[in-house]
Coordinates of C-alpha atoms in Angstrom, one line a residue:
M1 CA 118.9 101.0 88.6
T2 CA 120.9 98.9 91.1
G3 CA 123.4 96.5 89.6
F4 CA 121.9 93.1 89.1
K5 CA 124.5 91.2 91.1
N6 CA 124.0 93.5 94.1
L7 CA 120.2 92.7 94.3
L8 CA 120.8 89.2 95.7
S9 CA 121.0 90.6 99.3
R10 CA 118.0 93.0 98.9
N11 CA 114.2 92.7 99.2
N12 CA 114.4 89.4 101.1
K13 CA 112.1 90.2 104.1
N14 CA 108.6 90.0 105.4
L15 CA 106.3 92.9 104.5
F16 CA 104.0 93.1 107.5
D17 CA 101.7 95.7 106.1
A18 CA 101.3 93.9 102.7
N19 CA 97.9 94.0 101.0
V20 CA 98.5 90.5 99.6
S21 CA 101.0 87.7 100.0
V22 CA 101.4 84.4 98.0
A23 CA 103.5 81.5 98.9
R24 CA 104.9 78.7 96.8
D25 CA 107.7 76.1 97.3
G26 CA 109.1 77.9 100.3
T27 CA 109.0 81.4 98.8
T28 CA 106.5 84.2 99.7
L29 CA 105.9 87.3 97.6
Y30 CA 104.5 90.4 99.4
L31 CA 102.9 93.4 97.7
R32 CA 101.5 96.6 99.1
F33 CA 99.5 98.9 97.0
D34 CA 98.8 102.6 97.4
S35 CA 95.4 104.3 97.0
Q36 CA 96.0 104.7 93.2
D37 CA 96.6 101.0 92.7
K38 CA 100.3 101.4 92.3
I39 CA 102.8 99.0 94.0
A40 CA 104.2 101.0 96.9
A41 CA 106.4 98.1 98.1
A42 CA 107.3 94.6 97.0
T43 CA 109.4 92.1 98.9
Y44 CA 109.9 88.3 99.1
E45 CA 110.8 85.9 101.9
G46 CA 112.6 82.6 101.4
S47 CA 116.0 81.3 100.1
P48 CA 118.0 84.1 98.4
D49 CA 116.8 84.3 94.8
I50 CA 118.1 87.0 92.5
W51 CA 115.1 86.6 90.2
M52 CA 112.7 87.3 93.1
A53 CA 114.8 90.1 94.3
S54 CA 115.0 91.7 90.9
L55 CA 111.2 91.3 90.4
C56 CA 110.6 93.2 93.6
E57 CA 112.9 95.9 92.3
L58 CA 111.1 96.1 89.0
L59 CA 107.7 96.4 90.7
K60 CA 108.3 99.5 92.7
D61 CA 105.8 102.3 91.8
M62 CA 104.4 100.2 88.9
P63 CA 100.7 100.5 88.2
L64 CA 98.6 97.4 88.8
S65 CA 97.6 97.3 85.1
E66 CA 101.2 97.2 84.0
A67 CA 102.3 94.7 86.7
R68 CA 100.0 92.1 85.2
Q69 CA 101.9 92.4 81.9
V70 CA 105.5 92.0 83.3
D71 CA 107.6 89.5 81.5
L72 CA 111.4 89.0 80.9
S73 CA 111.5 91.9 78.5
H74 CA 111.1 94.2 81.5
W75 CA 114.3 92.7 83.0
E76 CA 116.1 93.0 79.7
L77 CA 115.2 96.7 79.5
A78 CA 116.1 97.5 83.1
W79 CA 119.5 95.7 83.0
K80 CA 120.4 96.0 79.3
D81 CA 123.9 97.1 80.1
D82 CA 124.6 94.7 82.9
Q83 CA 126.7 91.7 81.8
F84 CA 126.0 89.8 85.0
F85 CA 122.3 89.9 84.2
W86 CA 122.8 88.5 80.7
D87 CA 125.0 85.7 82.1
M88 CA 122.2 84.8 84.5
K89 CA 119.6 85.0 81.8
L90 CA 121.7 82.6 79.7
E91 CA 121.6 80.2 82.6
L92 CA 117.9 80.6 83.0
G93 CA 117.3 79.5 79.4
E94 CA 113.9 79.4 77.8
R95 CA 111.9 78.2 80.7
L96 CA 108.2 77.7 80.2
F97 CA 107.6 77.9 84.0
F98 CA 109.2 81.0 85.7
P99 CA 108.2 80.9 89.5
P100 CA 108.6 84.7 90.1
L101 CA 106.0 85.6 87.5
E102 CA 103.7 82.8 88.6
L103 CA 103.7 84.2 92.1
L104 CA 103.2 87.7 90.7
H105 CA 100.2 86.7 88.6
A106 CA 98.6 84.9 91.6
A107 CA 99.2 87.9 93.9
I108 CA 97.6 90.3 91.4
D109 CA 94.6 88.0 90.9
I110 CA 94.1 87.7 94.7
Y111 CA 94.4 91.5 95.1
R112 CA 91.7 91.9 92.5
G113 CA 89.4 89.7 94.5
R114 CA 89.9 86.6 92.4
E115 CA 91.2 84.3 95.1
F116 CA 88.5 81.8 94.2
L117 CA 90.8 80.9 91.2
Y118 CA 93.3 79.5 93.6
H119 CA 91.3 78.6 96.7
D120 CA 87.7 77.8 97.4
E121 CA 86.9 81.3 98.4
S122 CA 84.1 83.7 97.5
P123 CA 85.1 87.0 95.9
L124 CA 86.9 89.6 98.0
I125 CA 84.9 92.8 98.7
C126 CA 87.0 94.7 101.3
R127 CA 90.7 94.4 100.7
C128 CA 91.6 96.3 103.9
F129 CA 90.1 93.8 106.2
G130 CA 89.7 90.7 104.0
V131 CA 85.9 90.7 104.0
R132 CA 84.4 88.4 101.4
E133 CA 81.0 88.4 99.6
K134 CA 79.8 85.5 101.8
D135 CA 80.6 87.4 105.0
V136 CA 78.3 90.3 103.9
L137 CA 75.5 88.0 102.7
N138 CA 75.6 85.8 105.8
F139 CA 75.2 88.9 108.0
L140 CA 72.4 90.4 105.8
K141 CA 70.5 87.1 106.1
T142 CA 70.3 87.5 109.9
A143 CA 69.4 91.2 110.1
K144 CA 66.7 93.4 108.6
E145 CA 66.7 97.1 107.9
V146 CA 70.5 97.3 108.2
T147 CA 72.3 100.6 107.8
L148 CA 75.8 100.9 106.2
E149 CA 77.2 101.8 109.6
E150 CA 75.8 98.6 111.2
L151 CA 77.0 96.5 108.3
S152 CA 80.5 98.0 108.6
K153 CA 80.6 97.5 112.4
A154 CA 79.6 93.9 112.1
T155 CA 81.9 92.9 109.2
R156 CA 84.5 95.7 109.2
A157 CA 83.9 96.2 105.5
G158 CA 84.1 99.8 104.6
M159 CA 86.1 100.9 107.6
G160 CA 89.4 101.2 105.8
C161 CA 90.0 103.0 102.5
R162 CA 86.2 102.9 101.9
S163 CA 86.6 102.0 98.2
C164 CA 84.2 99.1 98.7
V165 CA 81.4 101.3 100.1
P166 CA 79.5 101.7 96.8
Q167 CA 79.3 97.9 96.5
L168 CA 78.1 97.6 100.1
K169 CA 75.4 100.1 99.4
Q170 CA 74.2 98.0 96.5
W171 CA 74.0 94.9 98.8
L172 CA 71.9 96.9 101.3
K173 CA 69.3 97.6 98.6
I174 CA 68.6 93.9 98.2
P175 CA 65.3 93.2 99.9
S176 CA 64.7 90.1 102.1
E177 CA 63.2 87.1 100.4
E178 CA 59.7 87.7 101.8
N179 CA 59.7 91.2 100.2
L180 CA 60.8 90.2 96.7
R181 CA 58.7 91.9 94.0
F182 CA 57.2 90.7 90.8
Y183 CA 60.6 89.7 89.2
N184 CA 60.2 86.6 91.3
S185 CA 57.1 85.6 89.4
R186 CA 58.9 85.4 86.0
P187 CA 61.2 82.6 84.8
V188 CA 64.9 83.4 85.3
A189 CA 65.5 82.7 81.6
D190 CA 63.0 85.4 80.6
W191 CA 64.8 87.9 82.8
I192 CA 68.2 87.0 81.4
V193 CA 67.0 87.5 77.9
D194 CA 65.6 90.9 78.7
I195 CA 68.8 91.9 80.6
D196 CA 71.0 90.7 77.8
N197 CA 69.0 92.8 75.3
A198 CA 69.3 95.9 77.5
L199 CA 73.0 95.2 78.1
V200 CA 73.8 95.6 74.4
R201 CA 72.8 99.3 74.7
F202 CA 75.0 99.9 77.7
T203 CA 78.0 102.2 76.9
F204 CA 80.7 99.9 78.3
S205 CA 79.2 96.6 77.1
K206 CA 81.4 96.0 74.0
D207 CA 84.7 97.2 75.4
W208 CA 84.2 95.3 78.7
N209 CA 82.7 92.2 77.1
L210 CA 79.8 92.2 79.5
N211 CA 77.7 89.0 79.9
V212 CA 75.0 87.9 82.3
E213 CA 76.6 85.2 84.4
S214 CA 73.8 84.3 86.8
M215 CA 70.6 85.4 88.5
K216 CA 69.6 84.3 92.0
G217 CA 66.6 86.0 93.6
N218 CA 66.9 89.6 92.6
V219 CA 70.7 89.5 92.4
V220 CA 72.2 89.5 88.8
M221 CA 75.9 88.8 88.4
I222 CA 77.4 90.2 85.2
S223 CA 80.9 89.1 84.1
Y224 CA 83.4 91.3 82.4
D225 CA 86.7 90.8 80.6
F226 CA 88.6 94.1 80.8
P227 CA 91.8 95.2 82.6
A228 CA 90.0 97.6 85.0
S229 CA 91.2 98.9 88.3
Q230 CA 89.0 98.4 91.4
K231 CA 87.9 102.1 91.2
E232 CA 86.9 101.7 87.5
E233 CA 85.0 98.6 88.3
E234 CA 83.1 100.4 91.1
E235 CA 82.3 103.4 88.8
V236 CA 81.0 101.2 86.0
T237 CA 79.0 99.1 88.5
I238 CA 77.1 102.2 89.7
K239 CA 76.3 103.3 86.1
L240 CA 75.3 99.7 85.2
Q241 CA 72.9 99.5 88.2
G242 CA 71.2 102.7 87.2
F243 CA 71.0 101.8 83.5
L244 CA 69.7 98.2 83.9
A245 CA 67.3 99.0 86.8
E246 CA 65.6 101.5 84.6
A247 CA 65.6 99.1 81.6
S248 CA 64.3 96.1 83.5
D249 CA 63.1 96.5 87.2
P250 CA 64.4 98.8 89.9
G251 CA 64.2 96.0 92.4
L252 CA 67.0 94.0 90.7
A253 CA 70.6 94.4 91.9
F254 CA 73.4 94.2 89.4
F255 CA 77.0 93.3 90.2
L256 CA 80.1 93.1 88.1
R257 CA 82.5 90.1 88.5
R258 CA 85.7 89.7 86.5
S259 CA 85.5 86.8 84.1
R260 CA 87.4 83.7 85.4
Q261 CA 88.7 83.2 81.9
R262 CA 91.0 86.3 82.0

């Protein structure tokens, strides 16, 4: 591990191919993830800051799930034999607010598609091209009998790493309002009760803390509270769609959304 003092001149640069960037008080944190949701590169831009520089050093090759748990103990382990680090930490004191970690948490939330926690944005669907849920829905409202290729061409979603394709296929299964089936004739409350009862029997329900969040038309949003990667979320969404469609109505479309309380 690079000496703590020597880090001050490192990692202070713009990362032009970053997946996510977050700015606060003149400092911007950049993160780039690989296909396995590991941090392939981390840099910051702003006034020289040894804590930002050392955070970027710590994050290299770190899995997304571990990055969300980073705290000062990670610094202590990495530079346990570095006296300059301990001197700087003594200066740091017991701060309740530590800007580098606040930036990191915000960057991870945004990467997970939770930018709506920080800005008035709909959830992110395609990370590669920044396509949001509202972009897809707005296009589907203006077109009928759309193929995946046409949707991708119009919105660019699914033209990068393609990890969002399973979710796009689910959106394409949603019929237009004039073709809604019998689920539209029952009160929403009745459907939610039925779906809740079925959800209890779903394999991942307890561990993921699954709960029906809303139902609009034939679209049912189900919240979850579990530290899952995007790939895990997509896999469980596919299983959930099959299970609940069979238990309720095949015309309903089910989507997972990470709980805002996490």
